[in-house]
Coordinates of C-alpha atoms (C1' of nucleotides) in Angstrom, one line a residue:
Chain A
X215 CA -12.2 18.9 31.7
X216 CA -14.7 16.6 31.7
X217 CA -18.3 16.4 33.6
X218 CA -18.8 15.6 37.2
X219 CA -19.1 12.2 38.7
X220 CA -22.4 11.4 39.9
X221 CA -21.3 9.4 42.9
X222 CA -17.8 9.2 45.1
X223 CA -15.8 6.1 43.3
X224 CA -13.6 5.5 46.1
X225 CA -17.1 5.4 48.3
X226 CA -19.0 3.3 46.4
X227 CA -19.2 -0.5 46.4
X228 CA -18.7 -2.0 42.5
X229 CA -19.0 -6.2 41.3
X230 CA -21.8 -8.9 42.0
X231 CA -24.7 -7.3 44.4
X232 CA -25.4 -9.6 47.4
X233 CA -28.7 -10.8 47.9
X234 CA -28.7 -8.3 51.6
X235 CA -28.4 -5.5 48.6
X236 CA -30.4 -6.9 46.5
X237 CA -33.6 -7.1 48.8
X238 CA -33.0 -3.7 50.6
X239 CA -33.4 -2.0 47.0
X240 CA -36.2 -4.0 46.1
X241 CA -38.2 -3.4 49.0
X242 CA -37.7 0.1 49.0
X243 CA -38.8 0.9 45.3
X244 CA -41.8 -2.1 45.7
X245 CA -42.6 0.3 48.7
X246 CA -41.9 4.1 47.7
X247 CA -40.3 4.0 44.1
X248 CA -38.1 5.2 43.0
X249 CA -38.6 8.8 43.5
X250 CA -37.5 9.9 40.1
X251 CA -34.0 10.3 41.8
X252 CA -31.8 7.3 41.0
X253 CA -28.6 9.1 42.4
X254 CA -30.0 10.2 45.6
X255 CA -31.6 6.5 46.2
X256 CA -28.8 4.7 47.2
X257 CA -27.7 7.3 49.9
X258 CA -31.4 7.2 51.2
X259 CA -31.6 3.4 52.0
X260 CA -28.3 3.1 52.9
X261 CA -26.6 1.3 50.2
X262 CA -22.9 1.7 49.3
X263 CA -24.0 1.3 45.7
X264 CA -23.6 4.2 42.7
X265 CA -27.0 5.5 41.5
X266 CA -26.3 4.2 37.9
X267 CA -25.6 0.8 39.2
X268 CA -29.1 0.9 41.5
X269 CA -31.0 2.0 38.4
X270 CA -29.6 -1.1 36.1
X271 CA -29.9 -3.6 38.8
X272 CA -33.5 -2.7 39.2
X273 CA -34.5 -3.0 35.6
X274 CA -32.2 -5.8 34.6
X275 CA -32.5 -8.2 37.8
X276 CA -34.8 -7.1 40.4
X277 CA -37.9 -5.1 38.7
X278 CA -41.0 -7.9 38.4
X279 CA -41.9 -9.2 35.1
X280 CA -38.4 -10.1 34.3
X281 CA -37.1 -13.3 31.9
X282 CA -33.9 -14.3 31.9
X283 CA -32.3 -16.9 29.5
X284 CA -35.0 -19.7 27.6
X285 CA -35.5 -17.8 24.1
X286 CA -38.0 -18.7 22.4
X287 CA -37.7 -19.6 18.6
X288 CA -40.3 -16.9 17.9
X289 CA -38.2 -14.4 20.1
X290 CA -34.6 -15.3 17.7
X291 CA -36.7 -14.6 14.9
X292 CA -37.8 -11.1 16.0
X293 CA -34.5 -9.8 17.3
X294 CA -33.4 -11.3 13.9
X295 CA -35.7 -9.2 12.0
X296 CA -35.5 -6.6 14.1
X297 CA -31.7 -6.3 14.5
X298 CA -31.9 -6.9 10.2
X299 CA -33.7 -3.8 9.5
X300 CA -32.9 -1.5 12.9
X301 CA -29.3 -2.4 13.9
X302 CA -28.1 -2.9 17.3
X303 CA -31.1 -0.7 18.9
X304 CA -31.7 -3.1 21.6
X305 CA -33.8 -0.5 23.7
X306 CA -36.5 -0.4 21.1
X307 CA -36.1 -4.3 20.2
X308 CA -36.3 -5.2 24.1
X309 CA -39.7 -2.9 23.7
X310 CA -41.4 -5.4 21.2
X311 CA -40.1 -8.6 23.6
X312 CA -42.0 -8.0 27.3
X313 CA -40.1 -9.6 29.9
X314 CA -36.9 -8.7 28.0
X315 CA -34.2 -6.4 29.1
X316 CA -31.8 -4.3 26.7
X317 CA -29.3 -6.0 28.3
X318 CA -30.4 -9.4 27.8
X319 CA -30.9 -9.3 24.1
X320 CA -27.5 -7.3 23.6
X321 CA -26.0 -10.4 25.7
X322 CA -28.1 -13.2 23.8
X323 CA -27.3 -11.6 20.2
X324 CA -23.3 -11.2 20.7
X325 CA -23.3 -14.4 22.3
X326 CA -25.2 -16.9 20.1
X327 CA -27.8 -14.9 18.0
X328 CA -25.5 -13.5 16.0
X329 CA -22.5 -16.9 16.0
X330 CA -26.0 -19.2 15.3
X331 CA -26.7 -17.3 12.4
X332 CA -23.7 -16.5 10.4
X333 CA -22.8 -20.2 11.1
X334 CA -25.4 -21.3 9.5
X335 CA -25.4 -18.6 6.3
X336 CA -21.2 -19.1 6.0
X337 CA -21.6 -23.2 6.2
X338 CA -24.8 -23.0 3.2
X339 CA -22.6 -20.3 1.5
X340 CA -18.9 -22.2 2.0
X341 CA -21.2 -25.9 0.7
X342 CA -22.2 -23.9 -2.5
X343 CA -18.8 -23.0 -3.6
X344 CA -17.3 -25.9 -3.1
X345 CA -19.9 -27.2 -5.2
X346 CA -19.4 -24.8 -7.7
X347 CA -15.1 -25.4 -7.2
X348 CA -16.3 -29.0 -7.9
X349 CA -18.3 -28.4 -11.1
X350 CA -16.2 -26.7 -12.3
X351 CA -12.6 -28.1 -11.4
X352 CA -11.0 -24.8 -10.2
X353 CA -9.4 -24.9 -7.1
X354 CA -8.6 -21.8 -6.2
X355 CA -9.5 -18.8 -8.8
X356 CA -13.4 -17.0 -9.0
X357 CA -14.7 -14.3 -10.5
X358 CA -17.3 -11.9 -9.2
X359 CA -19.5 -13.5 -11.4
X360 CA -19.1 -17.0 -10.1
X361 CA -19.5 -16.0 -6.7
X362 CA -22.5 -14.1 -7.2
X363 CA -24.0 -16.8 -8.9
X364 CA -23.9 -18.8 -5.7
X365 CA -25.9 -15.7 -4.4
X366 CA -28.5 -14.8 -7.5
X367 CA -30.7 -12.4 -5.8
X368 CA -30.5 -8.8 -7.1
X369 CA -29.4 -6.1 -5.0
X370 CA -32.1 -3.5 -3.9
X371 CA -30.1 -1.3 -5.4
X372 CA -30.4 1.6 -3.3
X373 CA -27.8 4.0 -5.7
X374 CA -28.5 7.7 -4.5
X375 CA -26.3 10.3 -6.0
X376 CA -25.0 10.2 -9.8
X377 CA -21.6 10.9 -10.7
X378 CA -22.3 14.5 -11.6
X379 CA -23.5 14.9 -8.3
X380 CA -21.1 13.5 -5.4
X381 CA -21.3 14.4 -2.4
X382 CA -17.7 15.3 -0.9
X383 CA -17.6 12.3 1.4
X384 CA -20.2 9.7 0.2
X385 CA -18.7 7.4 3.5
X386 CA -21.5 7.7 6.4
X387 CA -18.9 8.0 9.6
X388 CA -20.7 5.2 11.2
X389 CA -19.4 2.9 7.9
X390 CA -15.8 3.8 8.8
X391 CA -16.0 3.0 12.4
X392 CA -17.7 -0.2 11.8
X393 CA -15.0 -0.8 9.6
X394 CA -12.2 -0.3 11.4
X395 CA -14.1 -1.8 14.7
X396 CA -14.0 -5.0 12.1
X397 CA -11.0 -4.7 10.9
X398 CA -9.3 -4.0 14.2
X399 CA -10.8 -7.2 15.4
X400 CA -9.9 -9.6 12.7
X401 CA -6.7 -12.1 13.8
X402 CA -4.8 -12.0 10.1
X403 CA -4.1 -9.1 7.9
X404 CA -6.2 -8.9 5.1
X405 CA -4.3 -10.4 2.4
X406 CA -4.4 -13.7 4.4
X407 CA -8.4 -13.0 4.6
X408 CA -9.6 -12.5 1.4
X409 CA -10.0 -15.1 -1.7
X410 CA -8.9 -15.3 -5.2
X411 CA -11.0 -13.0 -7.3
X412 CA -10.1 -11.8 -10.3
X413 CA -11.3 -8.0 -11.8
X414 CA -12.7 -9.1 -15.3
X415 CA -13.9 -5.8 -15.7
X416 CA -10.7 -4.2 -18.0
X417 CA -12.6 -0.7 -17.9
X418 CA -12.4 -0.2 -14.1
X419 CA -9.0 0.9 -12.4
X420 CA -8.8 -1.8 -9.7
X421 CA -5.3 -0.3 -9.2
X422 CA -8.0 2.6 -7.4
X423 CA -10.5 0.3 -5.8
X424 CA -7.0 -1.3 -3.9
X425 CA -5.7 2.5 -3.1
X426 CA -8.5 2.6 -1.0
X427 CA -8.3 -0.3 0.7
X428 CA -4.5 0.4 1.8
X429 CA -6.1 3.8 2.6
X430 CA -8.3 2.9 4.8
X431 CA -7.1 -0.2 6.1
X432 CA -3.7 -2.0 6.7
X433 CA -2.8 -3.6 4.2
X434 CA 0.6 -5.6 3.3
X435 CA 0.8 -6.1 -0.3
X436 CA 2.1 -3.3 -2.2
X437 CA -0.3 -1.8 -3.8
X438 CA -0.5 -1.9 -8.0
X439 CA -0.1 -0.1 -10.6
X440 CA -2.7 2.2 -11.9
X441 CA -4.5 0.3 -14.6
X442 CA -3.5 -3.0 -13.3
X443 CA -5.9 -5.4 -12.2
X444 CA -6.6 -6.3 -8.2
X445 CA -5.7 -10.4 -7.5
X446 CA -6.3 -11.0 -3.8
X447 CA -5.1 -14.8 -3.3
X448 CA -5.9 -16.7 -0.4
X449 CA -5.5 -20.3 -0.1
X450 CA -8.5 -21.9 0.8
X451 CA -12.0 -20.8 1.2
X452 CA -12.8 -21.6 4.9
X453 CA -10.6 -18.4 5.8
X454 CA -13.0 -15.8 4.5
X455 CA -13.0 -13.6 7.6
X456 CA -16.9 -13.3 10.0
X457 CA -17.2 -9.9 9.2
X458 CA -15.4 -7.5 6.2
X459 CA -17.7 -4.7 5.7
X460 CA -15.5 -1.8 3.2
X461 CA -16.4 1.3 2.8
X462 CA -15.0 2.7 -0.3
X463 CA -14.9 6.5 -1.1
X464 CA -14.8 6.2 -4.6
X465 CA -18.6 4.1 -4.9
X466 CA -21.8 6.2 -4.2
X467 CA -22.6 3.6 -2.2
X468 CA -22.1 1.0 -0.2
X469 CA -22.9 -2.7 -0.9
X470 CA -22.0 -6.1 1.5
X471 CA -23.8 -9.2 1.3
X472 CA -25.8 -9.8 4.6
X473 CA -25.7 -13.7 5.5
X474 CA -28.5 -13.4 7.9
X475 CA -30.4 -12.0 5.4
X476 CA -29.5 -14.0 2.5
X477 CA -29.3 -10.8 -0.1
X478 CA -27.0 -8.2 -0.9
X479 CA -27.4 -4.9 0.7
X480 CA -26.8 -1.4 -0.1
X481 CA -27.0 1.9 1.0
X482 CA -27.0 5.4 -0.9
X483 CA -25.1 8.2 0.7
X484 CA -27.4 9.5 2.6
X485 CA -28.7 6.6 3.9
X486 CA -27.9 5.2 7.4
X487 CA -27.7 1.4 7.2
X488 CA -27.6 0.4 11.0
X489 CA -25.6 -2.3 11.9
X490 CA -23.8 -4.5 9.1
X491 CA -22.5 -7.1 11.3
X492 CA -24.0 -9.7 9.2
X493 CA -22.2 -8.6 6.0
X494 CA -20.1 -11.2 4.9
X495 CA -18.0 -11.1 1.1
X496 CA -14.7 -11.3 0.3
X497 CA -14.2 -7.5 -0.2
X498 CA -13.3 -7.3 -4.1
X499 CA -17.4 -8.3 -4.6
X500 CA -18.2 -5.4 -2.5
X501 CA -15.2 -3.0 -3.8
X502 CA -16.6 -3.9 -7.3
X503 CA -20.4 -3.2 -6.4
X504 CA -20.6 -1.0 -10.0
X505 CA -18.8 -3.9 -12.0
X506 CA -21.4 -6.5 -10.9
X507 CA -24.3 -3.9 -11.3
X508 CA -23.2 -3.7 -15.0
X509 CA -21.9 -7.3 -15.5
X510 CA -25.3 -8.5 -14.1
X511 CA -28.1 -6.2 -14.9
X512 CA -28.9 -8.6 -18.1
X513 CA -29.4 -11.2 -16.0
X514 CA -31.3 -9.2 -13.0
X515 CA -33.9 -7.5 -12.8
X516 CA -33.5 -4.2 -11.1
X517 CA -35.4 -2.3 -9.2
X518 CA -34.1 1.0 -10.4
X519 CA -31.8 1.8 -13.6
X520 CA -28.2 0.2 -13.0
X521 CA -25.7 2.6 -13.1
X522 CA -21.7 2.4 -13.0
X523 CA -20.6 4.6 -9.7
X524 CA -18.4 6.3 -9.0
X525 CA -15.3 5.0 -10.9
X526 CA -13.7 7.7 -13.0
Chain B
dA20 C1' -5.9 -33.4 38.5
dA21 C1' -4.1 -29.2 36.8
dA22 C1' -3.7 -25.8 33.3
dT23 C1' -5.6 -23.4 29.7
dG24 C1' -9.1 -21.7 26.8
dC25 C1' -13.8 -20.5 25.9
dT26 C1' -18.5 -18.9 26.8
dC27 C1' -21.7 -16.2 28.9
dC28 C1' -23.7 -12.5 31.4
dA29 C1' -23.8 -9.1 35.1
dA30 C1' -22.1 -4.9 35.7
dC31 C1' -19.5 -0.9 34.5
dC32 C1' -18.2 3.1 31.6
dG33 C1' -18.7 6.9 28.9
dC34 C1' -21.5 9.2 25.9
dT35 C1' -25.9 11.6 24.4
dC36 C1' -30.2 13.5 25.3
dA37 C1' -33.8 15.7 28.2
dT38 C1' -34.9 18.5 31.8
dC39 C1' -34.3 22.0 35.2
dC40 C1' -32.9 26.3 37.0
Chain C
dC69 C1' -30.2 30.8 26.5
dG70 C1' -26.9 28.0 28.4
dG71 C1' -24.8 25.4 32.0
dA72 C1' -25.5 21.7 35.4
dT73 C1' -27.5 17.5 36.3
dG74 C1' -29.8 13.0 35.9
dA75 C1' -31.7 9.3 33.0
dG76 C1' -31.0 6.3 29.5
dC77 C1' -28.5 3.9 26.1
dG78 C1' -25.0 1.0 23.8
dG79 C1' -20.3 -0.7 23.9
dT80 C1' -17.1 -3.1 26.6
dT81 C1' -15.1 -5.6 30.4
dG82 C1' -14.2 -8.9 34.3
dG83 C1' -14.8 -13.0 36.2
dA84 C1' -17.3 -17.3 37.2
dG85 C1' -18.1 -21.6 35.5
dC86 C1' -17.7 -25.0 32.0
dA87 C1' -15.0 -27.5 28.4
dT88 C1' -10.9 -29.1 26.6
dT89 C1' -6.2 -30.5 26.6

DNA sequence: AAATGCTCCAACCGCTCATCC
DNA sequence: CGGATGAGCGGTTGGAGCATT
């Protein structure tokens, strides 16, 4: 059984406020307040209205103070940042933008924050391999190693754990629903996603690295042989998917490349990474997070000791 | 001009947290 | 201490208006 209602539904007026309701609530709260009862309010000055819905016109709409729309370039820079290192807090980032609702900045960053950016990161990303496909007259075929070429910043390399010491599920439960919430939303499977990358890496099982991707994720192709290596083909780069975030239990950690930010991300397993919307990698760079620790750390310079996770 | 698709945003819903009794 | 209640928050939805076919 669940809680309570706070109002009568069948009682209670829902949709667009008129401006009559609008300036009855208004003048009441400009006069009394609100009287630290937003579910009696409504009853009290006569509106057919739902105390929740009084309390969000108020502070969205009515309350003074309020700007609506005209972002400033200084504002998209701060909800960036903010978002970047916070997530999808939008109470705390409307805080540090006065004038700003929650609900505003939720609305602006789904809307065209968030297309605006990964536009431009996926165009700048999508030019620099084709100019690497050009260079090197290969059509189709990349190895980690190209790719992260394209993107030669090292990882902050955020490993936690060892291998001796695992923890039982190294997968936050906020990764998995972010992955599925991705996954769920994506129009083609995944094999129609991803690109051609090859595992060079003969000592890793990628046969593995692809049981958990059918494991956690549908997944058409069949899956390999153990000991075989992982070839994900896809035609032509321009159909790498918005978002592909993969969590994959057998890493320590988590690694995706975030396009807003321009750098590869990471996160131990006890560490809570927010919001990854703006991870963006064909998933065998992320799968193979300890192969391009260990393929790169000669040409990197890491901020902790490299280590190969997780793969046994 | 009509149909269809897309974008945007106000508002709703359900959940968690804080407070009160 | 624990249940009831309200406030606050973030995710999601519905629909108006605009763009495209």
């Amino acid at each position: 059984m669940g809680r309570a209602p706070c109002c009568d539904k069948a009682k209670v007026k829902k949709g667009p406020w008129s401006p009559e309701e609008d300036a009855t609530l208004k003048s009441y709260i400009e006069k009394h307040g609100t009287g630290g009862n937003w579910i009696a309010l409504p009853q009290k000055i006569g509106l057919k209205r739902c105390g929740k819905s009084c309390r969000l016109r108020w502070l969205n709409y009515l309350r003074p103070n309020i700007k609506h729309g005209g972002f400033t370039e200084d504002e998209d820079n701060l909800i960036c940042s903010l978002y970047i290192s916070i997530g999808s807090r939008w109470s705390i980032i409307a805080a540090q933008l006065p004038g700003r609702t929650d609900n505003d900045i939720k609305n602006y960053w789904n809307t065209r924050l968030k297309k605006k950016l990964l536009g431009k990161q996926r165009r700048e990303f999508t030019q620099a391999l084709r100019n690497s496909m050009d260079s090197k007259g290969c059509e189709t075929t990349y190895s980690i190693s190209d790719c992260f070429s394209l993107y030669p910043r090292p990882p902050p390399l955020l490993v936690g754990s060892s291998q001796g010491n695992r923890a039982s599920n190294p997968v936050a439960p906020h990764m998995l629903e972010e992955f599925s919430y991705n996954r769920d939303t994506q129009p083609n499977n995944l094999e129609e996603n991803l690109g051609t990358f090859h595992c060079l890496n003969s000592d890793v099982s990628c046969a593995q690295i692809h049981e958990q991707l059918c494991e956690n994720a549908t997944c058409s192709r069949s899956c390999p042989q153990l000991g075989s290596d992982l070839n994900i083909n896809f035609p032509e780069f321009g159909g790498i998917p918005e978002e592909i975030m993969y969590s994959v239990p057998q890493l320590d950690s988590f690694s995706a490349v975030d396009m807003v930010n321009c750098c590869t991300i990471s996160s131990s397993v006890s560490e809570n990474l927010g919001d990854t919307s703006s991870t963006v990698y064909p998933s065998a760079l992320i799968t193979n997070y300890g192969v391009c620790n260990q393929k790169m750390a000669q040409e990197w310079t890491f901020l902790d000791e490299p280590r190969l996770l997780g793969f046994s």
